[in-house]
Every structure is written in structure tokens, then in C-alpha cells.
Amino acid sequence: MAYRGGGGHGHPHSAALNVSPRSLPTCRTHTHSICMVSDFFYPNMGGVESHIYQLSQCLIERGHKVIIVTHAYGNRKGIRYLTNGLKVYYLPLKVMYNQSTATTLFHSLPLLRYIFVRERVTIIHSHSSFSAMAHDALFHAKTMGLQTVFTDHSLFGFADVSSVLTNKLLTVSLCDTNHIICVSYTSKENTVLRAALNPEIVSVIPNAVDPTDFTPDPFRRHDSIITIVVVSRLVYRKGTDLLSGIIPELCQKYPDLNFIIGGEGPKRIILEEVRERYQLHDRVRLLGALEHKDVRNVLVQGHIFLNTSLTEAFCMAIVEAASCGLQVVSTRVGGIPEVLPENLIILCEPSVKSLCEGLEKAISQLKSGTLPAPENVHNIVKTFYTWRNVAERTEKVYDRVAGEAVLPMDRRLDRLISHCGPVTGCIFALLAVFNFLFLMFLRWMTPDSFIDVAMDATGPKGAWTYPHPYGRKQGDNNEVSQVR
Amino acid sequence: MVLKAFFPTCCASADSGLLVGRWVPEQSSAVVLAVVHFPFIPMQVKELLAQVQQASRVSIAVLGTWCHHRQEPEESLGHFLEGLGAIFSHDPWLQLCRERGSKFWSCKATRRQVPTSFGAPGEDQVMLVFYDQRKVLLSQLHPPAALPDRQAGDATASAGGLAAVFDTVARSEVLFRSDRFDEGPVRLSHWQSEGVEASILVELAKRASGPICLLLACLLSLVSAVSTCWVFKLWPLSFIWSKLSTCEQLKHRLEQLKLIFSPQKAENPSQLMRKANILVSVLLDVALGLMLLSWLHGKDRIGQLADALVPVADHVAEELQHLLQWLMGAPAGLKMNRALDQVLGRFFLYHIHLWISYIHLMSPFIERILWHVGLSACLGLTISLSILSDIIALLTFHIYCFYVYGARLYCLKIYGLSSLWRLFRGKKWNVLRQRVDSCSYDLDQLFIGTLLFTVLIFLLPTTALYYLVFTLLRLLVVTVQGLIHLLVDLINSLPLYALGLRLCRPYRLAAGVKFRVLEHEAGRPLRLLMQINPLPYGRVVHTYRLPSCGCHPKHSWGSLCRKLFFGELIYPWRQRGDKQD
Amino acid sequence: MCAQPVANTKEIRWQKVLYERQPFPDNYVDRRFLEELRKNIYARKYRYWAVVFESSVVVQQLCSVCVFVVIWWYMDEGLLAPQWLFGTGLASSLIGYILFDLVDGGEGRRRSGRTRWADLKSALVFITFTYGFSPILKTLTESVSTDTVYAMSVFMLLGHLIFFDYGANAAIVSSTLSLNMAIFASVCLASRLPRTLHAFIMVTFAIQIFALWPMLQKKLKARTPRSYVGVTLLFAFSALGGLLSISAVGAILFALLLVSISCLCPFYLIRLQLFKENIHGPWDEAEIKEDLSRFLS
Amino acid sequence: MEDKMSFFDICGGRLALQRRYYSPSCREFCVSSPRLSLRLLTVVTCTVWLAAYGLFTLCENSMILSAAIFVTLLGLLGYLHFVKIDQETLLIIDSLGIQMTSSYASGKESTTFIEMGKVKDVIINEAIYMKVIYYLCILLKDPGEPDGISQVVPVFQMEIMKFRQIKNCLLSSCFAQFTGWAVGLVRDSFQEGPMRPEPRPF
């Protein structure tokens, strides 16, 4: 019912979770109380957001306590509860640049500390290296002596000046993080290089898609014509320029070829220009921005899924498409080759020519009918990536981390200086000291004993599903089921 | 559900009888309105109730019995009261009883269907809520939305909760008409309005008010007809009217007076309140105006004013001249472009010269003008104040001119500079996309642009200084006028009547109610005292403030500073919007 | 699924795929880790003299600024008659104009489609406007203190040098801005000169040296590199000579500057190439090779 | 009958909660904070006056002293009249309404009475308010649409730490028909209104 009140309808994965008693693990080792910190969360949409949401739900299902901390989105501020009493703090922090908060490394300490204390958090799990709040949380958590885990969702180059700077900052921020999770082996190599980490403390846990969301539906597509689907944000990194080259090439060659393009972005204009120029209004459909729940309905209308990304850590789109039984044609960049086996994907070089060849190969297979049936593809892909698996593996990371010892202040400073180079190291060591003093001051102002302990509402056996004397229980059950 | 009996405090000392009132089933509350004393004939009681009911459209019934033991309780009365229940069948049947001495009452409610719930005294089913009948009758609950509309007959549907109680009491006013002295068939005891004579006077006033209103209304319509005649619609005149605050004020007053003396009655209390507020404010206004008039026309103050006025204007002009001289030198050590400085200075000096001659031209007539203006004060203080502000505007016309010239010049410079600065950076403003694009200029374009840019940027300080000085002067004048207009608006819009009411009769404007728990003894019904929670002053003003003829441009400070910086013209508060003319 | 000890990994080789559950812990590090790491794929090899040749553009610009300042100083001191400067300027620009067409046989003109009439027109515009404005320019900054003017012009000339288009494609380069700054500086300086005529001629000279001369340079450099080198040397020496006649120290410093820019900096550039370590791998953002504009043109 | 118990408020000060039962259908809860501490008062006054005196010694202007006295007096008055709440009373009369009275140190009392008909629910809400706090609040029905919330009325201005300790004695005993863990909202955005509260056992 959080949704109704919050005015947000549905959720990244409204139909995601079917919590039922049998899915509860019978024997628990010992439960953690985890705090997921990231700037990116619902109502914002994207890979990171859904990752955080699904992971938290599965962890709750496994009996852990999970809370999420993010910044306020417009009118959505304060504290909200999502399904299964997943508690979300929308903190009133200033948003600086595309949904990432401004960081001073200090201003967020009071609130975060208050939350960590009142929720009795033991593990801080930050997401996405683009999120300033996540790095702040790591910093503060170390100051407060908490265990930290960081999940990196993105790849960076090393070529240009900006990346040099960001990599340095990442080095600093990860130098005393207990464990790092990457979504693919390429991403792991990248992160290890960027942050100069010991690869032993970097785990690879891929993203997952919910197979029940992406089921094939062969009757939705017309077999008289061939439809190529593209679903991505229309930006440079997603290779929209390549797409603008591919469309005319193929449309001239195959009269029975249609394109459906879902997604919004600054590069949409060039696609429209191409459509204008080659008179393809009836064959190229631009759907604009898609709700996540509509993606499946778009995918099943097509035979071939085209992904033209120029860089990807772990491309969820192709997994979703394959799960819907489409033949995937994609560029060979980043972690994409690791994601799907060769028989399900056609990999090409990031150039119009190569991609066109790949597409033609797919089209010829389609015409000759040598493509596997969508159901079979779905049944294969379904087994690859599930959130429960992700949750289990993440749990292992937590168990391992919980065993480790947190560096005391002096060792932390040494590590900073030794690990991040003399100049940066010293600067950040100084900042760490300031942060520590600030924390001391806060503890003096409001001692931890004065901080009220929040009650734990999470989990199927959490406060939300107690039998309720006043006869409103029934109604609420109904609502919960609506929400799910 | 606990049964709530609302009992008027004035009946607490009445001797035994029947409880007459209304039963509100949905809150299971009984609103006792009056007590019928013995002896009575049941038929007559029923008749009376029927009359009241069809007069007030409230379902009034006999709710139960009331016995007040003055002396030692006689059993017979008790039994008799029990019996009455059979005659006036009501469900539930209340039995209130007050012993002598103890201030705790016993009270029980009987239901026919369920004899088990026979409330033995001391069983706490009933809750007694005392209320002051008069206050509840007179008070008006806020927000008025809670009030039921009189057209739709049934109260129970419209009003809910306490609003229902208030409404019931307010409607059954008919019941209270019959007072102690006249010998009706039935003897009631309830709140009595004192001061019958006063009410007679009120009646007379009401009678008289009708024709007077009619007469005045005719006069006013005549005046307004004249004011709307086409002669005043010609271009220059209409423009002037729209600019003169006096005319605005006059129009405003005219409409208000029309509203007051309109023959038709005010249908809901808020309109009545509005009329009263307007009337009071107009009266106060006129009174103040008369005081001013008497002060002015006493021992030739006008003459003194007139003699004072011309030298003041001269003096101002002198000061301005000095200021200009100063500017033409090296003001505050700023070195400005000599040539431009000279030109501007001379230009303005010539203006001042014109102005002085104008003042001297009209100096002989000033006294007469002032005298007539003084007469206008009898129309009200606000009128004379707005006339004053107009006079100020006229007398400082030269400052206005300076300001306009300075602002225009400065504005031109700023815009030229901004566009040239774009050219300087090799950018240009794209009108279609509403953004700055980069563009490649020709060599000669660049050259000329930069040349102009350099020239403008070096001449900017001079113009900026002139602009600054005259803007400051202008702002001074505008603030003075603004203050005057604020005063006028205060007088226009303050709901004086409502405030007075809140001050003297707090219960008339009720924000709600509050309860006090009277001292209570176990086994007796709980007794609450319902008091009226008066409306706070802030909300009184907020609710009842009159619409002022507010045509101020709503300058936020940010926008004001922005306009000042870009040299757009700023107008006194009275000018509608911020139109450039 | 991934908790088994790493003992039985002999028979099963670790493979770099995510869709299979492999009997390795999640943080397992294979020896194939980072095998796709490449270094310095796109590193360019520089040849010394080529770099020196390229650096001559900077030298040219420095020299022209220097020459401009020197000339201004002469006129301010009254050692140089404006008419003379005007004559030489006119003559040199005429020669330059002819050269401009001779060097590429008027082929560039044909491509740009610019007529001689247009050239004449813009020339007239220059002359007339400068002449018309020169009285204003004269009185423009008289109330501003001299130091301010100097500071401003120095600042502007530096800006001109910074933003000038030396052929590198960086975001900071903006030929328009640099030219404008130069003109601004020239106007500031010109307004300090004793008479209106001086101001007029100073500004025209500024146009010639800052607007026209670089165009000719570019063409020379493209067409006849040898002569370009010669011109550069000539120009540099003339600038040095002029500066020498004002102050020896300044001349020496300027010479050092020129030498360091044209000889030392290239040397260091090539030295530093050895330390370059540029990491590439599958995570790099692929750049699009072919030009996609053809689909839209 | 009545009973008292004492709690800490959110900044560690002492609060006393006191319950009165007039009858099964009418209860009163009153949270009272300690009176204005003399020490604090003296400290503040002395600091202000000393500062004023310092200024006075710098610039020989006796206006400063008088101004200081004036300021302290005004400040004290304002503090007592608008800020310092001595006790807050919550009177619940079944089937009639809820009455909240907060009495300031200066004796000023502000009372609001809410009819039961208007009350939609009573919940403990969680809010971010420089720190994260629990507070009790009453949700008013929106006359327009059902299960809409027109307004949120916070009940006790003095936030009580360990609010959950006393939720029993507050919620269970007085709002038998109401329930309460709300979903939180930022304290300063009441117009947004929280979502419907979760049913909770007490």
C-alpha cells in the first residue's frame, strides 16, 4: 500500500515477487541487517534500481533485514514502505547532476549516522559508482566502523582526463571497502584496474531478470514480415548512431522488414531524420519512453532483437529479449560475450557493416526456419539468471564480510596513504580525520542511547503481517495481494 | 454507543416537566431545547410542537422527562413521570433527575425494544453535555460550509456532528419566541432574550431601512450612470482615469456603497457580515475624513500649505541641479567619459529649467486647488489620501522623465552589450531554438562588432551612473506613494465589524467547541460543559477581509532587482500590471 | 553451487561465462584474468623535426604579437610616423593579397567562391569604420588610468595567444574569440596614442597582422613548407630585432622563449612518449569508425 | 483514577506522561515537560547583558544597555508565550471527539477539538526532521472522496523518545478502534499526506 499512498503506481517489478512460505529457507545461518545505499532508486527507472529492489526483496525473503537509503525524488520524500515492509528512506539531500546528489563528504553524515544507528545496521551495501551518496555512505560507514560492500554496475575507460580523475576517486573510495561485487568478469577486470584492488576481494555476481516477466508469445508477431526490435535509451553510449546507419541499409535491401524502437533520449532526433529522409514512417516505429512493464509487450512483437551498445557491463536487455524468445544480435563490447551462449546470440563488431551482416544472417536463419522455437529459448534462458541465485551468492559475500574485522582509525589512515598515493592519500586521510571528529561531535550532541531504535517491519514474519485484532487484517491482505 | 444528552444550562434550575428537543439518531444524541412545565395538556403540547416543527422544519419531539426535586423527593411524581412515557412515545425515553443538594444528576435512557438496557441510575450510558443556549443560538460555526442550506428542508441529512446541534438550536428559534410573560397554553422554560424595548427599536430601524436603501440606491445608480457616460470614454480621458489613483478609489467606493444599499436582502450570514464590514469601514473612513477637513480648514492651514509648497518644489529643483552639476564633474572620483557626460548633463539641466518655469507658472492657483482638494476630504480619508498621492506624482513628474530617459539609454546599452558579447565569443542567439548557438562570422562583421563592443563597454559607466542616480530618486517617490496606498488599502479592506464582534462577543464567531469535564463521581453520568471556541483574530481577518481595489503589480524582490538591472521601467504600485507606455 | 573447494578444478576449466554455474567461488581469480589487457595500442610515434616544424605556428603567433607591441611602442614614442606605417602596411598587405592567390593558383578562391569585389568591399568597410570611429577611440579611455589599459591589453593579448587556432582540435580553441581579443587589445592601445590618425592606423595595422597575416601563413604552410619555414625565421628575427631596439633583456628573454618552444618542447614531448602507459581492454567504449553523416546527407 | 510515568524526550530531557480515566468512555492523557529552568534563564540573560556591557564599554552609548534589557524581556516573553509548551493534554471522548490542548508557559492555552466523525485514523508516523523521529498524528477524513486524507494533525509537539514504549498506553487504551504504524513522511510536507497506516497489534 506504500504505492497507493506514494502516488507511484506499480514498481519496477510490480509482478516480481511471489513470496510464499515454502520459498522461505528452512535453516538460516545468522541474519544480517543490511542498508542499501544508492542515489538511484524508484521512482527513477533503470538497471541499478531494479537490481537493488529485487535483491532486497529476495534477501528479505531469506530472512534478513534490509532498508534502502536514497535521496528524495520531488514530492516523494520521507520514509516509505514497499512490498514486504521494505523500508525506504528518501533523504532530503540536494540533487546535483542527473539524479546524483552533491557530495561534500560531510553533510550527509548526521542523517546517515542516525539511520544506521536506529536501524542497527551491520552491513552497508552501496550501489553504482556514479552515485555520490553511495561513496559518502562507504566513507561514513568506515568512520563508524561498519562493514561495507560495493556493487559496481558500470564500465569506465582509461583514455581521457575525466576518467583518470574518476578512477582516482574510486580508488580512494574503495581502498578500505571490505568486498566489491561486479556484474561481469569484464567489469571485474575493469574495476580491479581502476581501483587498484586485490582481485580476491572482488566477486562476480551477474544481474538477473525475472523470467516470469519475460515470457514469449509467438502469436503477437506477424510472420508475414520480419520485425527487428530495439529497446534502449537513445544516447551515444547505446550506439544510436550505428542504428541510424543500419536502418536505411537493411530497409532498402529487405522490403518486408520493420523496426520497432522503444526508448527516449537526445539521439532520437537523428532517428527521426533518417525516417524522414528515407520515407520509412510506416516501417520504423518510434515508441518513445517505455514503462518497464510494457517492455515485454514490445519485445514479443518482434523476431530479432538488436543491441548496438558501445559499452556494457552486463546487458540486461539482451537477456530479457532472449527470454522472450527473440534472436539476439549484438555488438561484441564489454561483458556482452559472457552473457549468452553462442547459439542464442550473434555477436558483431561495433560497425554498421558488421552489424548488417549479423542481422542478415539472423534474417536468413529466420526465413529458413532454423531458429529455435521461442519456448525452447525461453526454457533455456530461464535457468540462467534468477534473483534468488543472486541473493544466495550475495548472502555468501555478506557472511564472509561479517567475519572480517574493521580497520581501526590509525590503520585506516595508513592504508589510505599507502594505497592512494602520497597526495590524494594524505588529503583524504585528513578528510577522514575530520569526518571522525565530526562523528565524535555528533555522538556528543546526541548520544546513541538517545536514538530511538526503529522497529523492524521487514520480512514475511515482520510486523506487517501480524494477525490484527481490530478486524482490518482481511482488507489489508487483499491490498497486499493487489500490490504484488 | 453512548447516548449524549445536550442540556441547556438555563434549564438547570427549571422545575420538573417534559424535555422537548430533537433526537439525532446517527450520533445517538438528544438535543434538549426546552422544558415544558406542569400542568399541561398533552394535546396542546403536541400542537405547539407541530407548529414549531412546520415553522422551523426540525423534527422536534418530547424526548423525556425532567424532574427537579426542590423539596424531598415525592414518589408520586416519579411514577407519574414514568407514566408519561406511555403518552409521548419516544425512543429512547430520557429521564433526567436532579436531587436537591448534590450537583450530580441521575439520568437514564429507556428503550422499548430492549428492556434489558433499562438504564438503572448510575449505569453510565448517558453523557450529559451542558451548553449555553444563547451562545449556541447566536454563534456562527466556521467554516460556514458546515451549515446546512435552508432550502433543503431536512437538517439531519445536511449537517453532521456538532453542526447538527448548532443547526437545531439555530432553527428552533421559533420556540424561544414565546417568553415568560405571555400566557400561552403551555409553559416553557428556555433561554429568554432580555430587553424587549431594544428589540422594538430594532424593528423600527428595520422598517425604516427599506425606503432609505431604495432612495440611496437610486442616487447611486444615477451617479454611476453619469460616470459611465461616453464623454469619459474618450481616449485621453480614459487613459488618465486608469492612471489616477483617485478615480480608482472613487470607483471602488461607489461599488461598495451600491452593494450596501442594494434593496435585496443578504441571504446568508457571510454576505450580511460583508455588508456590515463595508458599512463600518465607510463610516470610519468618512469620520476620519471629516476630522481632517476640520483640521485643514481651521485657521488657514491651507494657505500656509500652499505657501510652503512652491518653495519646496523650487528647493527640490535646486537640489537636482546641484546633483547634476556634481555628476557632470567627477562624481565620487569616478572618471567618466567627458563628452558623453557633458551631453547628458546639459540635457537634464534643460529639463529642470522647464520644470521650474512650469511650477512658477501655476503657483498662483495652487492655493485654490488645495482648498478644493481639502473639501474632497469629506468624501473620506482614503479619497484625500489618493488625491495626495496623485499630487505627489504630478509634482515629481520631472524625476519620472529623468528616470525614463536614463532607463531607456541604459537598457539599450545593456542589450547591445549582451548581444555583442555573444558575437565577441563567436556565439549567436538562436531565435528558433531559444538558445545560444555557435556561429562563424565574417571578418568584417567581427571587426565592427568588436569595435562597437569596445566603445560601448567604455561608455557604460557614464550611463550606468546617471541611471543609478535617477532610479534611486524614482524609487524614493514610488515608495512614498506605495506607503500611502498601503494605508488606503488597510482602511478599505480591514473587516472592522467582524473584529469588533470578535472583541466584544467572542462566541458569535465560533471556530468550534471545546469541552470541559465537570467534576465527576463514580456511578453518575459523566458531565461535560460545551464551550464555544472563538475564532482566532488571524482567521477572522482572513475570512472577512474585504476585496481592496488592489491593482498592484506583484513585484517579487527578485524580479524587481532583475528589472532594475536590465533597465526596464518600473511603475508605482498603482499602475496595473507592468505595461510599458 | 559455488561453495565447493577449488580442489576439483583440474578437470573443469574455468571459462569466462556468466550463464553457467561453475564450481568456483565468486571471487575466484583465474590465470586468464586480465589476459585481454592491451597497452599503448594507439600510441603515436613522433619525429623530432616534424614536431619542430609544427611548433613554428606558435612561434609565428608570438612573433606577430611581439611585432605589434613593438610598433605600438614606436608610435607612442613618436619615433614612427603613422603615414609611413600606413604605407608599408598597405604595400605589404597588397603583396600578401597577390601571394594569397598565387600560392595555390586561385584554386582556394574558386572553392570558396568569394569574389574580389567582396574583398574590396570588406576592405572599404574596415577603412571607413576605423576612420569614422577613430575620434571616439581617441577619447574613449582618456579617463581610465594608463595602467588599467595596459593590464587590459596584456590580458587580451594573452587570451589571443591562448585561444588561437594552432591546428589542434581542443574544446578551448576558438579563432573568433582570439581574433576579437586581439582587436580589443589593439583598440585599447590605440586609444592611448597621441593623435586620431595614429589610432586609426594602429587599428588597421592590427587587422592586418592579426586577421590577414595568419590566413596567408596557413596557406603558405599548406602549400610551400620550405618557404614557410623561411618566412617564419625571417619574421622571428625581425621581431627580435625590433624588441632588441627597445630593451635588450626583453629581447633575450623572448629569444629564449622562442628557442624553448621550437626546440626544447618537442624534445620533451618525444622523451615523455616513452613513459606513456595507456590501458585498453574489452571494457573500452568502442568508437564508431565510419562516418554516419552520409546516411543523413 | 490516574497514574503517572516518566520518559525522556528526544533530546534527553525528562517528560511526564499522566493518564486520567474519568469514565470508560472518556480519558485524558497529558504530557508535561519540566518548567522553565532558572539556570538556563539566568545563563542566557547574563550572556546577553555581558555582551551588551562589552559593547557599551567600547562605544560609550547607554542606548545599548537599555536595548539589551528590552531585548531580553521581549525574548523571554516571546519564548514563554509562543515557544515553551508546559503541558499538552489529549482528551478523548468516545463517540464525540478528540480534544487537544497545549498550554504554554505564559498560561496561554490553545485548544482544538476534532469530531470523531472527521477522524479517519490515528497513527504513529515516522518522519525525517533533521533526525528521524516517531510522532503520533491524527488523520482527518477528506469530505470529498472516501479513504482520502485531507489533513494530518500532529498530536504532541514534544517528541517523545522511545515512543514505542508508550504506544501501548496511548494507542491501545485510548484509540481502541484505531491502529497504528504509519508509513513515514517528511515532517514539513504534511499537505502530501501519508499513506494509509498499517494495522498493528498493541
Tab-separated table of C-alpha atoms in Angstrom, chain D:
chain	number	residue	atom	x	y	z
D	1	MET	CA	-8.144	7.243	38.748
D	2	GLU	CA	-4.838	8.362	37.317
D	3	ASP	CA	-1.264	7.242	37.008
D	4	LYS	CA	1.996	8.886	36.018
D	5	MET	CA	5.076	7.669	34.240
D	6	SER	CA	8.165	9.467	33.083
D	7	PHE	CA	10.066	9.378	29.804
D	8	PHE	CA	12.940	11.019	28.026
D	9	ASP	CA	12.219	13.334	25.190
D	10	ILE	CA	14.207	13.251	22.008
D	11	CYS	CA	16.975	15.492	23.333
D	12	GLY	CA	17.258	13.648	26.624
D	13	GLY	CA	15.054	15.930	28.701
D	14	ARG	CA	12.513	14.487	31.091
D	15	LEU	CA	8.845	14.237	30.219
D	16	ALA	CA	5.992	13.056	32.394
D	17	LEU	CA	3.024	11.272	30.896
D	18	GLN	CA	-0.065	11.188	33.027
D	19	ARG	CA	-3.324	9.382	32.395
D	20	ARG	CA	-6.742	10.210	33.835
D	21	TYR	CA	-9.813	7.999	33.475
D	22	TYR	CA	-12.997	9.940	34.007
D	23	SER	CA	-15.127	7.115	32.768
D	24	PRO	CA	-14.702	4.197	30.383
D	25	SER	CA	-15.754	6.486	27.573
D	26	CYS	CA	-13.627	9.480	28.494
D	27	ARG	CA	-9.903	9.559	29.078
D	28	GLU	CA	-7.277	12.212	29.320
D	29	PHE	CA	-3.575	11.977	28.573
D	30	CYS	CA	-1.273	14.769	29.459
D	31	VAL	CA	2.402	15.088	28.643
D	32	SER	CA	4.112	17.713	30.750
D	33	SER	CA	7.652	18.924	30.457
D	34	PRO	CA	9.608	20.421	33.348
D	35	ARG	CA	9.089	24.119	33.958
D	36	LEU	CA	11.481	26.709	32.618
D	37	SER	CA	14.789	26.018	34.337
D	38	LEU	CA	16.068	29.008	36.234
D	39	ARG	CA	19.653	28.172	35.389
D	40	LEU	CA	19.094	28.375	31.673
D	41	LEU	CA	17.240	31.645	32.075
D	42	THR	CA	19.994	33.226	34.147
D	43	VAL	CA	22.700	31.971	31.824
D	44	VAL	CA	21.053	33.432	28.740
D	45	THR	CA	20.258	36.742	30.389
D	46	CYS	CA	23.754	37.118	31.789
D	47	THR	CA	25.380	36.367	28.465
D	48	VAL	CA	23.221	38.906	26.652
D	49	TRP	CA	23.833	41.576	29.261
D	50	LEU	CA	27.537	40.966	29.438
D	51	ALA	CA	27.783	41.226	25.684
D	52	ALA	CA	25.794	44.439	25.831
D	53	TYR	CA	28.068	45.783	28.516
D	54	GLY	CA	31.106	44.897	26.447
D	55	LEU	CA	29.682	46.866	23.571
D	56	PHE	CA	28.857	49.701	25.931
D	57	THR	CA	32.431	49.897	27.134
D	58	LEU	CA	33.586	50.008	23.521
D	59	CYS	CA	31.255	52.749	22.318
D	60	GLU	CA	30.030	54.997	25.107
D	61	ASN	CA	26.352	54.703	24.259
D	62	SER	CA	23.922	53.862	27.007
D	63	MET	CA	21.289	53.048	24.413
D	64	ILE	CA	22.872	49.618	24.099
D	65	LEU	CA	22.207	48.690	27.699
D	66	SER	CA	18.581	49.688	27.590
D	67	ALA	CA	18.237	47.909	24.272
D	68	ALA	CA	19.732	44.767	25.777
D	69	ILE	CA	17.279	44.831	28.657
D	70	PHE	CA	14.447	45.409	26.250
D	71	VAL	CA	15.561	42.580	24.002
D	72	THR	CA	15.906	40.104	26.836
D	73	LEU	CA	12.469	40.981	28.166
D	74	LEU	CA	10.831	40.700	24.758
D	75	GLY	CA	12.683	37.488	24.034
D	76	LEU	CA	11.625	35.972	27.321
D	77	LEU	CA	8.011	36.988	26.760
D	78	GLY	CA	8.004	35.608	23.236
D	79	TYR	CA	9.642	32.400	24.373
D	80	LEU	CA	7.153	31.864	27.144
D	81	HIS	CA	4.201	32.833	25.019
D	82	PHE	CA	4.906	31.081	21.746
D	83	VAL	CA	7.639	28.502	22.233
D	84	LYS	CA	7.738	26.943	25.684
D	85	ILE	CA	4.950	24.395	25.993
D	86	ASP	CA	4.414	23.339	29.562
D	87	GLN	CA	1.924	20.595	29.016
D	88	GLU	CA	-0.125	19.083	26.293
D	89	THR	CA	-3.396	17.384	27.032
D	90	LEU	CA	-5.246	14.918	24.893
D	91	LEU	CA	-8.864	14.372	25.878
D	92	ILE	CA	-10.660	11.530	24.154
D	93	ILE	CA	-14.412	11.278	24.497
D	94	ASP	CA	-15.787	8.226	22.765
D	95	SER	CA	-18.276	8.870	20.013
D	96	LEU	CA	-17.813	12.613	20.485
D	97	GLY	CA	-14.297	13.553	19.578
D	98	ILE	CA	-10.686	14.204	20.399
D	99	GLN	CA	-9.622	17.433	22.067
D	100	MET	CA	-6.051	18.628	22.113
D	101	THR	CA	-4.986	21.371	24.488
D	102	SER	CA	-1.477	22.711	24.622
D	103	SER	CA	-0.801	25.166	27.402
D	104	TYR	CA	2.174	27.463	27.081
D	105	ALA	CA	4.365	28.622	29.889
D	106	SER	CA	2.724	32.026	29.820
D	107	GLY	CA	-0.613	30.397	30.545
D	108	LYS	CA	-1.889	30.800	27.017
D	109	GLU	CA	-3.938	27.801	26.005
D	110	SER	CA	-4.776	26.729	22.510
D	111	THR	CA	-7.474	24.112	22.133
D	112	THR	CA	-8.642	22.223	19.091
D	113	PHE	CA	-11.469	19.742	19.094
D	114	ILE	CA	-11.834	17.157	16.353
D	115	GLU	CA	-15.087	15.298	15.998
D	116	MET	CA	-14.945	11.544	15.770
D	117	GLY	CA	-16.821	11.782	12.508
D	118	LYS	CA	-13.907	13.646	10.929
D	119	VAL	CA	-11.169	11.411	12.279
D	120	LYS	CA	-10.046	8.838	9.785
D	121	ASP	CA	-7.333	7.187	11.782
D	122	VAL	CA	-4.727	7.730	14.441
D	123	ILE	CA	-1.249	6.542	13.655
D	124	ILE	CA	2.310	6.679	14.826
D	125	ASN	CA	4.203	8.213	11.972
D	126	GLU	CA	7.874	8.276	11.169
D	127	ALA	CA	9.407	11.430	9.805
D	128	ILE	CA	12.732	12.897	8.813
D	129	TYR	CA	13.081	16.110	10.711
D	130	MET	CA	16.798	16.809	10.970
D	131	LYS	CA	16.725	13.492	12.766
D	132	VAL	CA	14.357	10.629	12.234
D	133	ILE	CA	11.533	10.712	14.743
D	134	TYR	CA	8.340	8.944	15.594
D	135	TYR	CA	5.281	11.023	16.282
D	136	LEU	CA	1.620	10.471	16.902
D	137	CYS	CA	-0.778	12.079	14.497
D	138	ILE	CA	-4.436	12.135	13.599
D	139	LEU	CA	-5.551	11.746	10.013
D	140	LEU	CA	-8.671	13.671	9.056
D	141	LYS	CA	-11.128	12.358	6.505
D	142	ASP	CA	-11.427	14.116	3.224
D	143	PRO	CA	-15.089	15.021	2.771
D	144	GLY	CA	-14.534	14.796	-0.946
D	145	GLU	CA	-13.558	11.197	-1.598
D	146	PRO	CA	-13.598	8.282	0.807
D	147	ASP	CA	-10.278	6.915	2.101
D	148	GLY	CA	-8.650	10.176	1.145
D	149	ILE	CA	-6.817	12.196	3.734
D	150	SER	CA	-7.451	15.918	3.919
D	151	GLN	CA	-5.091	16.789	6.731
D	152	VAL	CA	-2.586	15.391	9.193
D	153	VAL	CA	-2.661	16.769	12.720
D	154	PRO	CA	0.373	16.033	14.868
D	155	VAL	CA	-0.720	15.382	18.416
D	156	PHE	CA	2.182	16.021	20.752
D	157	GLN	CA	4.580	18.786	19.824
D	158	MET	CA	7.185	17.437	22.223
D	159	GLU	CA	8.643	14.391	20.523
D	160	ILE	CA	8.989	11.615	22.994
D	161	MET	CA	11.879	9.260	22.616
D	162	LYS	CA	11.092	5.577	22.964
D	163	PHE	CA	7.702	6.428	21.636
D	164	ARG	CA	7.028	2.776	21.051
D	165	GLN	CA	7.292	2.130	24.766
D	166	ILE	CA	4.241	4.246	25.400
D	167	LYS	CA	2.379	3.338	22.263
D	168	ASN	CA	0.522	0.783	24.309
D	169	CYS	CA	-0.655	3.175	26.930
D	170	LEU	CA	-1.526	5.721	24.283
D	171	LEU	CA	-2.901	3.829	21.362
D	172	SER	CA	-4.290	0.639	22.760
D	173	SER	CA	-6.099	2.264	25.609
D	174	CYS	CA	-7.432	5.388	24.006
D	175	PHE	CA	-7.967	4.676	20.366
D	176	ALA	CA	-9.328	1.199	20.640
D	177	GLN	CA	-10.826	1.478	17.220
D	178	PHE	CA	-7.665	2.919	15.674
D	179	THR	CA	-4.392	1.381	14.730
D	180	GLY	CA	-1.066	2.383	14.032
D	181	TRP	CA	2.247	2.235	12.340
D	182	ALA	CA	2.116	4.704	9.574
D	183	VAL	CA	4.341	4.912	6.590
D	184	GLY	CA	6.549	7.877	7.191
D	185	LEU	CA	6.630	11.226	5.541
D	186	VAL	CA	8.793	14.257	5.916
D	187	ARG	CA	7.569	16.388	8.746
D	188	ASP	CA	7.393	19.546	6.655
D	189	SER	CA	5.297	18.116	3.860
D	190	PHE	CA	2.023	17.473	5.516
D	191	GLN	CA	-0.003	18.524	2.515
D	192	GLU	CA	1.235	15.415	0.834
D	193	GLY	CA	-0.336	13.257	3.490
D	194	PRO	CA	0.922	9.824	4.407
D	195	MET	CA	-0.431	6.596	3.059
D	196	ARG	CA	-2.927	4.526	4.955
D	197	PRO	CA	-1.347	3.162	8.074
D	198	GLU	CA	-0.538	-0.468	8.542
D	199	PRO	CA	-2.602	-2.393	11.055
D	200	ARG	CA	-0.511	-3.096	14.127
D	201	PRO	CA	-1.180	-5.058	17.272
D	202	PHE	CA	-0.938	-3.409	20.643
